[in-house]
């Protein structure tokens, strides 16, 4: 997060709810995220933003899939050059060769394994 949007805006603590108690309000951002990591089989998407000092209007996303995979995303307002720079930086930080760039329509996948199959290093997309 700090690589792409230092001093990012923290999530509202009611951004997501517990499966067993929709009225529960998390006390900290880490508690909320850890709930979805530790409780397997749940899917949840988080997006972080920064409204100032963010010339490429970067938004960072973390998608936890129901099959317990993590897909990271960047939304930017930039050129093909900035797109390529951020895409390669993200893959490098995550030590991953799996990824996709989408424009009008977001990436299409059913779960984490489907994402790997469709957008892995040997895919044709």
CSV table of N, CA, C and O in Angstrom, one decimal:
chain,number,residue,atom,x,y,z
A,1,UNK,N,0.8,-1.2,0.0
A,1,UNK,CA,0.0,0.0,0.0
A,1,UNK,C,0.9,1.2,0.0
A,1,UNK,O,0.6,2.2,-0.8
A,2,UNK,N,1.9,1.2,0.9
A,2,UNK,CA,2.7,2.4,1.0
A,2,UNK,C,3.5,2.7,-0.3
A,2,UNK,O,4.0,3.8,-0.5
A,3,UNK,N,3.8,1.6,-1.1
A,3,UNK,CA,4.5,1.8,-2.3
A,3,UNK,C,3.7,2.6,-3.3
A,3,UNK,O,4.2,3.4,-4.0
A,4,UNK,N,2.4,2.4,-3.4
A,4,UNK,CA,1.5,3.0,-4.4
A,4,UNK,C,0.8,4.2,-3.9
A,4,UNK,O,0.6,5.2,-4.6
A,5,UNK,N,0.3,4.2,-2.6
A,5,UNK,CA,-0.4,5.3,-2.1
A,5,UNK,C,0.0,5.5,-0.6
A,5,UNK,O,-0.7,5.2,0.3
A,6,UNK,N,1.2,6.1,-0.4
A,6,UNK,CA,1.6,6.4,1.0
A,6,UNK,C,0.6,7.3,1.7
A,6,UNK,O,0.0,8.1,1.0
A,7,UNK,N,0.4,7.0,3.0
A,7,UNK,CA,-0.5,7.8,3.7
A,7,UNK,C,-2.0,7.6,3.2
A,7,UNK,O,-2.8,8.5,3.2
A,8,UNK,N,-2.2,6.4,2.8
A,8,UNK,CA,-3.6,6.1,2.2
A,8,UNK,C,-4.6,6.2,3.3
A,8,UNK,O,-4.3,6.2,4.5
A,9,UNK,N,-5.9,6.4,2.9
A,9,UNK,CA,-7.0,6.5,3.8
A,9,UNK,C,-7.4,5.2,4.3
A,9,UNK,O,-7.6,4.2,3.6
A,10,UNK,N,-7.5,5.1,5.6
A,10,UNK,CA,-7.9,3.8,6.3
A,10,UNK,C,-9.3,3.5,5.9
A,10,UNK,O,-10.1,4.4,5.6
A,11,UNK,N,-9.7,2.2,5.9
A,11,UNK,CA,-11.1,1.8,5.7
A,11,UNK,C,-12.0,2.2,6.8
A,11,UNK,O,-11.6,2.3,7.9
A,12,UNK,N,-13.2,2.5,6.4
A,12,UNK,CA,-14.2,2.8,7.5
A,12,UNK,C,-14.4,1.4,8.2
A,12,UNK,O,-14.4,0.4,7.6
A,13,UNK,N,-14.6,1.5,9.5
A,13,UNK,CA,-14.6,0.2,10.3
A,13,UNK,C,-15.9,-0.5,10.1
A,13,UNK,O,-16.1,-1.7,10.5
A,14,UNK,N,-16.9,0.1,9.4
A,14,UNK,CA,-18.1,-0.7,9.0
A,14,UNK,C,-18.1,-1.0,7.5
A,14,UNK,O,-19.1,-1.3,7.0
A,15,UNK,N,-16.9,-1.0,6.9
A,15,UNK,CA,-16.8,-1.4,5.5
A,15,UNK,C,-17.3,-2.7,5.2
A,15,UNK,O,-17.9,-3.0,4.1
A,16,UNK,N,-17.1,-3.7,6.1
A,16,UNK,CA,-17.5,-5.1,6.0
A,16,UNK,C,-18.1,-5.5,7.3
A,16,UNK,O,-17.8,-4.9,8.3
A,17,UNK,N,-18.8,-6.6,7.3
A,17,UNK,CA,-19.4,-7.1,8.5
A,17,UNK,C,-19.0,-8.6,8.7
A,17,UNK,O,-18.7,-9.3,7.7
A,18,UNK,N,-19.1,-9.0,9.9
A,18,UNK,CA,-18.9,-10.4,10.2
A,18,UNK,C,-20.1,-11.2,9.7
A,18,UNK,O,-21.2,-10.8,9.7
A,19,UNK,N,-19.8,-12.4,9.3
A,19,UNK,CA,-20.9,-13.3,8.8
A,19,UNK,C,-21.9,-13.7,9.9
A,19,UNK,O,-23.0,-13.8,9.7
A,20,UNK,N,-21.4,-13.8,11.1
A,20,UNK,CA,-22.2,-14.2,12.2
A,20,UNK,C,-22.9,-13.1,13.0
A,20,UNK,O,-23.7,-13.3,13.9
A,21,UNK,N,-22.5,-11.8,12.6
A,21,UNK,CA,-23.1,-10.6,13.3
A,21,UNK,C,-23.0,-9.4,12.4
A,21,UNK,O,-22.0,-8.7,12.5
A,22,UNK,N,-24.0,-9.2,11.6
A,22,UNK,CA,-23.9,-8.0,10.7
A,22,UNK,C,-23.9,-6.7,11.3
A,22,UNK,O,-23.5,-5.7,10.7
A,23,UNK,N,-24.2,-6.6,12.6
A,23,UNK,CA,-24.2,-5.3,13.3
A,23,UNK,C,-22.9,-5.1,14.0
A,23,UNK,O,-22.7,-4.0,14.6
A,24,UNK,N,-22.0,-6.1,14.0
A,24,UNK,CA,-20.7,-5.9,14.7
A,24,UNK,C,-19.8,-4.9,13.9
A,24,UNK,O,-19.8,-4.9,12.7
A,25,UNK,N,-19.2,-3.9,14.6
A,25,UNK,CA,-18.4,-2.9,14.0
A,25,UNK,C,-16.9,-3.3,14.5
A,25,UNK,O,-16.6,-3.3,15.7
A,26,UNK,N,-16.1,-3.5,13.5
A,26,UNK,CA,-14.7,-3.8,13.8
A,26,UNK,C,-14.0,-2.6,14.5
A,26,UNK,O,-14.4,-1.5,14.3
A,27,UNK,N,-13.1,-2.9,15.4
A,27,UNK,CA,-12.4,-1.9,16.2
A,27,UNK,C,-11.2,-1.3,15.4
A,27,UNK,O,-10.8,-0.2,15.7
A,28,UNK,N,-10.6,-2.1,14.6
A,28,UNK,CA,-9.4,-1.6,13.8
A,28,UNK,C,-9.5,-2.2,12.4
A,28,UNK,O,-10.1,-3.3,12.2
A,29,UNK,N,-8.8,-1.6,11.5
A,29,UNK,CA,-8.8,-2.1,10.1
A,29,UNK,C,-8.1,-3.5,10.1
A,29,UNK,O,-8.6,-4.3,9.4
A,30,UNK,N,-7.1,-3.7,10.8
A,30,UNK,CA,-6.4,-5.0,10.8
A,30,UNK,C,-7.3,-6.1,11.3
A,30,UNK,O,-7.3,-7.2,10.8
A,31,UNK,N,-8.2,-5.8,12.3
A,31,UNK,CA,-9.1,-6.8,12.8
A,31,UNK,C,-10.1,-7.2,11.7
A,31,UNK,O,-10.4,-8.4,11.5
A,32,UNK,N,-10.6,-6.2,11.0
A,32,UNK,CA,-11.5,-6.5,9.9
A,32,UNK,C,-10.9,-7.4,8.8
A,32,UNK,O,-11.4,-8.4,8.4
A,33,UNK,N,-9.7,-7.0,8.4
A,33,UNK,CA,-9.0,-7.8,7.3
A,33,UNK,C,-8.7,-9.2,7.8
A,33,UNK,O,-8.9,-10.2,7.1
A,34,UNK,N,-8.1,-9.3,9.0
A,34,UNK,CA,-7.8,-10.6,9.6
A,34,UNK,C,-9.0,-11.5,9.7
A,34,UNK,O,-8.9,-12.7,9.6
A,35,UNK,N,-10.2,-10.9,10.0
A,35,UNK,CA,-11.4,-11.7,10.1
A,35,UNK,C,-11.6,-12.5,8.8
A,35,UNK,O,-11.9,-13.7,8.8
A,36,UNK,N,-11.4,-11.9,7.7
A,36,UNK,CA,-11.7,-12.5,6.4
A,36,UNK,C,-10.5,-13.4,6.0
A,36,UNK,O,-10.7,-14.4,5.2
A,37,UNK,N,-9.3,-13.2,6.5
A,37,UNK,CA,-8.2,-14.1,6.2
A,37,UNK,C,-8.3,-15.3,7.1
A,37,UNK,O,-8.1,-16.4,6.6
A,38,UNK,N,-8.7,-15.2,8.3
A,38,UNK,CA,-8.7,-16.3,9.3
A,38,UNK,C,-10.0,-17.2,9.1
A,38,UNK,O,-9.9,-18.4,9.5
A,39,UNK,N,-11.0,-16.6,8.6
A,39,UNK,CA,-12.3,-17.4,8.4
A,39,UNK,C,-12.3,-17.8,7.0
A,39,UNK,O,-12.8,-17.1,6.1
A,40,UNK,N,-11.9,-19.0,6.7
A,40,UNK,CA,-11.8,-19.5,5.4
A,40,UNK,C,-13.1,-19.7,4.7
A,40,UNK,O,-14.2,-19.8,5.4
A,41,UNK,N,-13.1,-19.6,3.4
A,41,UNK,CA,-14.3,-19.8,2.6
A,41,UNK,C,-15.2,-18.6,2.4
A,41,UNK,O,-16.2,-18.6,1.7
A,42,UNK,N,-14.7,-17.5,2.9
A,42,UNK,CA,-15.4,-16.2,2.7
A,42,UNK,C,-14.8,-15.4,1.6
A,42,UNK,O,-13.6,-15.5,1.3
A,43,UNK,N,-15.6,-14.6,0.9
A,43,UNK,CA,-15.0,-13.7,-0.1
A,43,UNK,C,-15.4,-12.3,0.3
A,43,UNK,O,-16.4,-12.0,0.9
A,44,UNK,N,-14.4,-11.4,0.1
A,44,UNK,CA,-14.5,-10.0,0.5
A,44,UNK,C,-13.5,-9.2,-0.4
A,44,UNK,O,-12.4,-9.6,-0.6
A,45,UNK,N,-13.9,-8.0,-0.8
A,45,UNK,CA,-13.1,-7.1,-1.5
A,45,UNK,C,-12.9,-5.8,-0.7
A,45,UNK,O,-13.8,-5.3,-0.1
A,46,UNK,N,-11.6,-5.4,-0.6
A,46,UNK,CA,-11.3,-4.1,0.1
A,46,UNK,C,-10.6,-3.2,-1.0
A,46,UNK,O,-9.9,-3.6,-1.8
A,47,UNK,N,-11.0,-1.9,-0.9
A,47,UNK,CA,-10.3,-0.9,-1.7
A,47,UNK,C,-9.8,0.3,-0.9
A,47,UNK,O,-10.6,0.8,-0.1
A,48,UNK,N,-8.6,0.6,-1.1
A,48,UNK,CA,-8.0,1.8,-0.4
A,48,UNK,C,-7.7,2.9,-1.4
A,48,UNK,O,-7.4,2.6,-2.5
A,49,UNK,N,-7.9,4.1,-1.0
A,49,UNK,CA,-7.8,5.3,-1.8
A,49,UNK,C,-7.0,6.4,-1.1
A,49,UNK,O,-6.7,6.3,0.0
A,50,UNK,N,-6.8,7.4,-1.9
A,50,UNK,CA,-6.1,8.6,-1.3
A,50,UNK,C,-6.6,9.7,-2.2
A,50,UNK,O,-6.4,9.7,-3.4
A,51,UNK,N,-7.2,10.7,-1.6
A,51,UNK,CA,-7.8,11.8,-2.4
A,51,UNK,C,-6.9,13.0,-2.7
A,51,UNK,O,-7.3,13.8,-3.4
A,52,UNK,N,-5.8,13.0,-2.0
A,52,UNK,CA,-4.9,14.1,-2.2
A,52,UNK,C,-3.5,13.6,-2.5
A,52,UNK,O,-3.1,12.5,-2.2
A,53,UNK,N,-2.6,14.4,-3.2
A,53,UNK,CA,-1.3,14.0,-3.5
A,53,UNK,C,-1.2,12.6,-4.1
A,53,UNK,O,-0.5,11.7,-3.7
A,54,UNK,N,-2.1,12.4,-5.1
A,54,UNK,CA,-2.2,11.1,-5.8
A,54,UNK,C,-2.4,11.3,-7.3
A,54,UNK,O,-3.6,11.1,-7.8
A,55,UNK,N,-1.4,11.8,-8.0
A,55,UNK,CA,-1.6,12.3,-9.4
A,55,UNK,C,-2.2,11.2,-10.3
A,55,UNK,O,-2.9,11.6,-11.3
A,56,UNK,N,-1.9,9.9,-10.1
A,56,UNK,CA,-2.4,8.9,-11.0
A,56,UNK,C,-3.7,8.3,-10.5
A,56,UNK,O,-4.2,7.3,-11.0
A,57,UNK,N,-4.2,8.9,-9.4
A,57,UNK,CA,-5.5,8.5,-8.8
A,57,UNK,C,-5.5,7.0,-8.6
A,57,UNK,O,-6.5,6.2,-8.9
A,58,UNK,N,-4.4,6.5,-7.9
A,58,UNK,CA,-4.3,5.1,-7.7
A,58,UNK,C,-5.2,4.6,-6.6
A,58,UNK,O,-5.4,5.3,-5.5
A,59,UNK,N,-5.9,3.5,-6.8
A,59,UNK,CA,-6.7,2.8,-5.8
A,59,UNK,C,-6.1,1.4,-5.7
A,59,UNK,O,-5.9,0.7,-6.7
A,60,UNK,N,-5.9,0.9,-4.5
A,60,UNK,CA,-5.4,-0.4,-4.3
A,60,UNK,C,-6.5,-1.3,-3.8
A,60,UNK,O,-7.3,-0.9,-2.9
A,61,UNK,N,-6.6,-2.5,-4.4
A,61,UNK,CA,-7.7,-3.4,-4.0
A,61,UNK,C,-7.1,-4.7,-3.6
A,61,UNK,O,-6.1,-5.2,-4.1
A,62,UNK,N,-7.8,-5.4,-2.6
A,62,UNK,CA,-7.4,-6.7,-2.2
A,62,UNK,C,-8.7,-7.5,-2.2
A,62,UNK,O,-9.7,-7.2,-1.5
A,63,UNK,N,-8.7,-8.5,-3.0
A,63,UNK,CA,-9.9,-9.4,-3.2
A,63,UNK,C,-9.5,-10.8,-2.6
A,63,UNK,O,-8.6,-11.4,-3.0
A,64,UNK,N,-10.2,-11.1,-1.5
A,64,UNK,CA,-10.1,-12.4,-0.9
A,64,UNK,C,-11.2,-13.3,-1.5
A,64,UNK,O,-12.4,-12.9,-1.4
A,65,UNK,N,-10.8,-14.4,-2.2
A,65,UNK,CA,-11.8,-15.2,-2.8
A,65,UNK,C,-12.3,-16.3,-1.9
A,65,UNK,O,-11.6,-16.7,-0.9
A,66,UNK,N,-13.4,-16.9,-2.3
A,66,UNK,CA,-14.0,-17.9,-1.5
A,66,UNK,C,-13.2,-19.2,-1.4
A,66,UNK,O,-13.3,-20.0,-0.5
A,67,UNK,N,-12.2,-19.4,-2.3
A,67,UNK,CA,-11.3,-20.5,-2.2
A,67,UNK,C,-10.0,-20.1,-1.6
A,67,UNK,O,-9.0,-20.7,-1.8
A,68,UNK,N,-10.1,-19.0,-0.8
A,68,UNK,CA,-8.9,-18.5,0.0
A,68,UNK,C,-7.7,-18.1,-0.7
A,68,UNK,O,-6.6,-18.3,-0.3
A,69,UNK,N,-7.9,-17.5,-1.9
A,69,UNK,CA,-6.8,-16.9,-2.6
A,69,UNK,C,-6.9,-15.4,-2.4
A,69,UNK,O,-7.9,-14.8,-2.0
A,70,UNK,N,-5.8,-14.7,-2.7
A,70,UNK,CA,-5.7,-13.2,-2.6
A,70,UNK,C,-5.4,-12.7,-4.0
A,70,UNK,O,-4.4,-13.1,-4.6
A,71,UNK,N,-6.2,-11.8,-4.5
A,71,UNK,CA,-5.9,-11.1,-5.8
A,71,UNK,C,-5.8,-9.6,-5.4
A,71,UNK,O,-6.7,-9.0,-4.8
A,72,UNK,N,-4.7,-9.1,-5.8
A,72,UNK,CA,-4.4,-7.6,-5.6
A,72,UNK,C,-4.7,-6.9,-6.9
A,72,UNK,O,-4.4,-7.4,-8.0
A,73,UNK,N,-5.2,-5.7,-6.7
A,73,UNK,CA,-5.5,-4.9,-7.9
A,73,UNK,C,-5.1,-3.4,-7.7
A,73,UNK,O,-5.0,-3.0,-6.6
A,74,UNK,N,-4.8,-2.8,-8.9
A,74,UNK,CA,-4.5,-1.4,-8.9
A,74,UNK,C,-5.5,-0.8,-9.9
A,74,UNK,O,-5.6,-1.3,-11.0
A,75,UNK,N,-6.1,0.3,-9.5
A,75,UNK,CA,-6.9,1.1,-10.5
A,75,UNK,C,-6.1,2.4,-10.6
A,75,UNK,O,-5.8,3.0,-9.6
A,76,UNK,N,-5.8,2.8,-11.8
A,76,UNK,CA,-5.1,4.0,-12.1
A,76,UNK,C,-5.7,4.9,-13.2
A,76,UNK,O,-6.5,4.4,-14.0
A,77,UNK,N,-5.3,6.1,-13.2
A,77,UNK,CA,-5.7,7.0,-14.3
A,77,UNK,C,-4.3,7.4,-14.9
A,77,UNK,O,-3.7,8.3,-14.4
A,78,UNK,N,-4.0,6.7,-16.0
A,78,UNK,CA,-2.6,7.0,-16.5
A,78,UNK,C,-2.5,6.5,-18.0
A,78,UNK,O,-3.5,6.1,-18.6
A,79,UNK,N,-1.4,6.6,-18.5
A,79,UNK,CA,-1.1,6.2,-19.9
A,79,UNK,C,-0.6,4.8,-19.9
A,79,UNK,O,-0.5,4.1,-18.9
A,80,UNK,N,-0.4,4.3,-21.1
A,80,UNK,CA,0.1,2.9,-21.2
A,80,UNK,C,1.5,2.7,-20.6
A,80,UNK,O,1.8,1.7,-20.0
A,81,UNK,N,2.2,3.8,-20.5
A,81,UNK,CA,3.5,3.8,-19.9
A,81,UNK,C,3.4,3.6,-18.4
A,81,UNK,O,4.1,2.8,-17.8
A,82,UNK,N,2.5,4.4,-17.8
A,82,UNK,CA,2.3,4.3,-16.3
A,82,UNK,C,1.7,3.0,-16.0
A,82,UNK,O,2.0,2.4,-15.0
A,83,UNK,N,0.7,2.5,-16.8
A,83,UNK,CA,0.1,1.3,-16.6
A,83,UNK,C,1.1,0.1,-16.6
A,83,UNK,O,1.1,-0.7,-15.6
A,84,UNK,N,2.0,0.1,-17.5
A,84,UNK,CA,3.1,-0.9,-17.6
A,84,UNK,C,4.0,-0.8,-16.3
A,84,UNK,O,4.3,-1.9,-15.7
A,85,UNK,N,4.3,0.4,-16.0
A,85,UNK,CA,5.2,0.6,-14.8
A,85,UNK,C,4.6,0.0,-13.5
A,85,UNK,O,5.2,-0.7,-12.8
A,86,UNK,N,3.3,0.4,-13.3
A,86,UNK,CA,2.7,-0.1,-12.1
A,86,UNK,C,2.4,-1.6,-12.1
A,86,UNK,O,2.5,-2.3,-11.1
A,87,UNK,N,2.0,-2.1,-13.3
A,87,UNK,CA,1.7,-3.5,-13.4
A,87,UNK,C,3.0,-4.3,-13.1
A,87,UNK,O,2.9,-5.3,-12.3
A,88,UNK,N,4.1,-4.0,-13.6
A,88,UNK,CA,5.4,-4.7,-13.4
A,88,UNK,C,5.8,-4.5,-11.9
A,88,UNK,O,6.3,-5.5,-11.3
A,89,UNK,N,5.6,-3.3,-11.3
A,89,UNK,CA,6.0,-3.1,-9.9
A,89,UNK,C,5.1,-4.0,-9.0
A,89,UNK,O,5.6,-4.6,-8.1
A,90,UNK,N,3.8,-4.0,-9.3
A,90,UNK,CA,2.9,-4.8,-8.5
A,90,UNK,C,3.3,-6.3,-8.5
A,90,UNK,O,3.4,-7.0,-7.5
A,91,UNK,N,3.5,-6.8,-9.7
A,91,UNK,CA,3.9,-8.2,-9.9
A,91,UNK,C,5.2,-8.5,-9.2
A,91,UNK,O,5.4,-9.5,-8.5
A,92,UNK,N,6.2,-7.6,-9.2
A,92,UNK,CA,7.4,-7.7,-8.6
A,92,UNK,C,7.3,-7.7,-7.1
A,92,UNK,O,7.9,-8.6,-6.4
A,93,UNK,N,6.5,-6.8,-6.5
A,93,UNK,CA,6.3,-6.7,-5.1
A,93,UNK,C,5.6,-8.0,-4.6
A,93,UNK,O,5.9,-8.5,-3.4
A,94,UNK,N,4.7,-8.6,-5.3
A,94,UNK,CA,4.0,-9.8,-4.9
A,94,UNK,C,4.8,-11.0,-5.3
A,94,UNK,O,4.3,-12.1,-5.0
A,95,UNK,N,5.9,-10.9,-6.0
A,95,UNK,CA,6.7,-12.0,-6.4
A,95,UNK,C,5.8,-13.0,-7.2
A,95,UNK,O,5.7,-14.2,-7.0
A,96,UNK,N,5.0,-12.4,-8.2
A,96,UNK,CA,4.1,-13.1,-9.0
A,96,UNK,C,4.3,-12.9,-10.5
A,96,UNK,O,4.6,-11.8,-10.9
A,97,UNK,N,4.0,-13.9,-11.3
A,97,UNK,CA,4.0,-13.7,-12.7
A,97,UNK,C,2.6,-13.9,-13.3
A,97,UNK,O,2.4,-14.0,-14.5
A,98,UNK,N,1.6,-13.8,-12.4
A,98,UNK,CA,0.2,-13.9,-12.8
A,98,UNK,C,-0.4,-12.5,-12.8
A,98,UNK,O,-0.2,-11.8,-11.8
A,99,UNK,N,-1.1,-12.1,-13.8
A,99,UNK,CA,-1.7,-10.8,-13.8
A,99,UNK,C,-2.5,-10.6,-15.0
A,99,UNK,O,-2.4,-11.3,-16.0
A,100,UNK,N,-3.3,-9.5,-15.0
A,100,UNK,CA,-4.1,-9.2,-16.1
A,100,UNK,C,-4.3,-7.6,-16.1
A,100,UNK,O,-4.4,-7.1,-15.0
A,101,UNK,N,-4.4,-7.0,-17.2
A,101,UNK,CA,-4.7,-5.6,-17.4
A,101,UNK,C,-6.1,-5.6,-18.0
A,101,UNK,O,-6.3,-6.2,-19.1
A,102,UNK,N,-7.1,-4.9,-17.4
A,102,UNK,CA,-8.4,-4.8,-18.0
A,102,UNK,C,-8.7,-3.3,-18.1
A,102,UNK,O,-8.2,-2.5,-17.4
A,103,UNK,N,-9.6,-3.0,-19.0
A,103,UNK,CA,-10.0,-1.6,-19.2
A,103,UNK,C,-11.4,-1.3,-18.9
A,103,UNK,O,-11.8,-1.0,-17.8
A,104,UNK,N,-12.3,-1.5,-19.9
A,104,UNK,CA,-13.7,-1.3,-19.7
A,104,UNK,C,-14.3,-2.2,-18.7
A,104,UNK,O,-15.0,-1.8,-17.7
A,105,UNK,N,-14.1,-3.5,-18.9
A,105,UNK,CA,-14.7,-4.5,-18.0
A,105,UNK,C,-13.6,-5.0,-17.1
A,105,UNK,O,-12.5,-5.3,-17.5
A,106,UNK,N,-13.9,-5.2,-15.8
A,106,UNK,CA,-12.9,-5.7,-14.9
A,106,UNK,C,-12.6,-7.2,-15.2
A,106,UNK,O,-13.3,-7.8,-16.0
A,107,UNK,N,-11.5,-7.7,-14.7
A,107,UNK,CA,-11.1,-9.1,-14.9
A,107,UNK,C,-12.3,-10.0,-14.5
A,107,UNK,O,-13.0,-9.7,-13.6
A,108,UNK,N,-12.4,-11.0,-15.3
A,108,UNK,CA,-13.6,-12.0,-15.1
A,108,UNK,C,-13.0,-13.3,-14.6
A,108,UNK,O,-12.2,-13.9,-15.3
A,109,UNK,N,-13.5,-13.7,-13.4
A,109,UNK,CA,-13.0,-14.9,-12.8
A,109,UNK,C,-14.1,-15.4,-11.8
A,109,UNK,O,-14.8,-14.5,-11.2
A,110,UNK,N,-14.1,-16.7,-11.5
A,110,UNK,CA,-15.1,-17.2,-10.6
A,110,UNK,C,-14.5,-17.3,-9.2
A,110,UNK,O,-15.2,-17.1,-8.2
A,111,UNK,N,-13.2,-17.6,-9.0
A,111,UNK,CA,-12.6,-17.7,-7.8
A,111,UNK,C,-11.1,-17.6,-8.0
A,111,UNK,O,-10.6,-17.3,-9.1
A,112,UNK,N,-10.3,-17.8,-6.9
A,112,UNK,CA,-8.9,-17.6,-7.1
A,112,UNK,C,-8.2,-18.6,-8.0
A,112,UNK,O,-7.3,-18.2,-8.8
A,113,UNK,N,-8.6,-19.8,-8.0
A,113,UNK,CA,-8.0,-20.8,-8.9
A,113,UNK,C,-8.4,-20.5,-10.4
A,113,UNK,O,-7.6,-20.6,-11.3
A,114,UNK,N,-9.6,-20.0,-10.6
A,114,UNK,CA,-10.0,-19.6,-12.0
A,114,UNK,C,-9.2,-18.4,-12.4
A,114,UNK,O,-8.8,-18.3,-13.6
A,115,UNK,N,-8.9,-17.5,-11.5
A,115,UNK,CA,-8.0,-16.3,-11.9
A,115,UNK,C,-6.6,-16.8,-12.3
A,115,UNK,O,-6.1,-16.4,-13.3
A,116,UNK,N,-6.1,-17.8,-11.6
A,116,UNK,CA,-4.7,-18.3,-11.9
A,116,UNK,C,-4.8,-19.0,-13.3
A,116,UNK,O,-3.9,-18.8,-14.1
A,117,UNK,N,-5.8,-19.8,-13.5
A,117,UNK,CA,-5.9,-20.5,-14.8
A,117,UNK,C,-6.1,-19.5,-15.9
A,117,UNK,O,-5.4,-19.7,-17.0
A,118,UNK,N,-6.9,-18.5,-15.8
A,118,UNK,CA,-7.2,-17.6,-16.9
A,118,UNK,C,-6.0,-16.6,-17.1
A,118,UNK,O,-5.7,-16.2,-18.3
A,119,UNK,N,-5.4,-16.2,-16.1
A,119,UNK,CA,-4.4,-15.1,-16.2
A,119,UNK,C,-3.0,-15.4,-15.8
A,119,UNK,O,-2.1,-14.6,-15.6
A,120,UNK,N,-2.7,-16.7,-15.6
A,120,UNK,CA,-1.4,-17.2,-15.2
A,120,UNK,C,-0.4,-17.0,-16.3
A,120,UNK,O,-0.7,-16.5,-17.5
A,121,UNK,N,0.9,-17.3,-16.1
A,121,UNK,CA,1.9,-17.0,-17.0
A,121,UNK,C,1.8,-17.6,-18.4
A,121,UNK,O,2.3,-17.2,-19.4
A,122,UNK,N,1.0,-18.8,-18.5
A,122,UNK,CA,0.9,-19.5,-19.7
A,122,UNK,C,-0.5,-19.2,-20.4
A,122,UNK,O,-0.8,-19.9,-21.3
A,123,UNK,N,-1.2,-18.2,-19.9
A,123,UNK,CA,-2.5,-18.0,-20.5
A,123,UNK,C,-2.4,-17.1,-21.7
A,123,UNK,O,-1.3,-16.5,-22.0
A,124,UNK,N,-3.4,-17.1,-22.5
A,124,UNK,CA,-3.4,-16.4,-23.8
A,124,UNK,C,-4.1,-15.0,-23.7
A,124,UNK,O,-4.2,-14.3,-24.6
A,125,UNK,N,-4.6,-14.7,-22.5
A,125,UNK,CA,-5.3,-13.4,-22.3
A,125,UNK,C,-4.4,-12.2,-22.2
A,125,UNK,O,-3.4,-12.3,-21.6
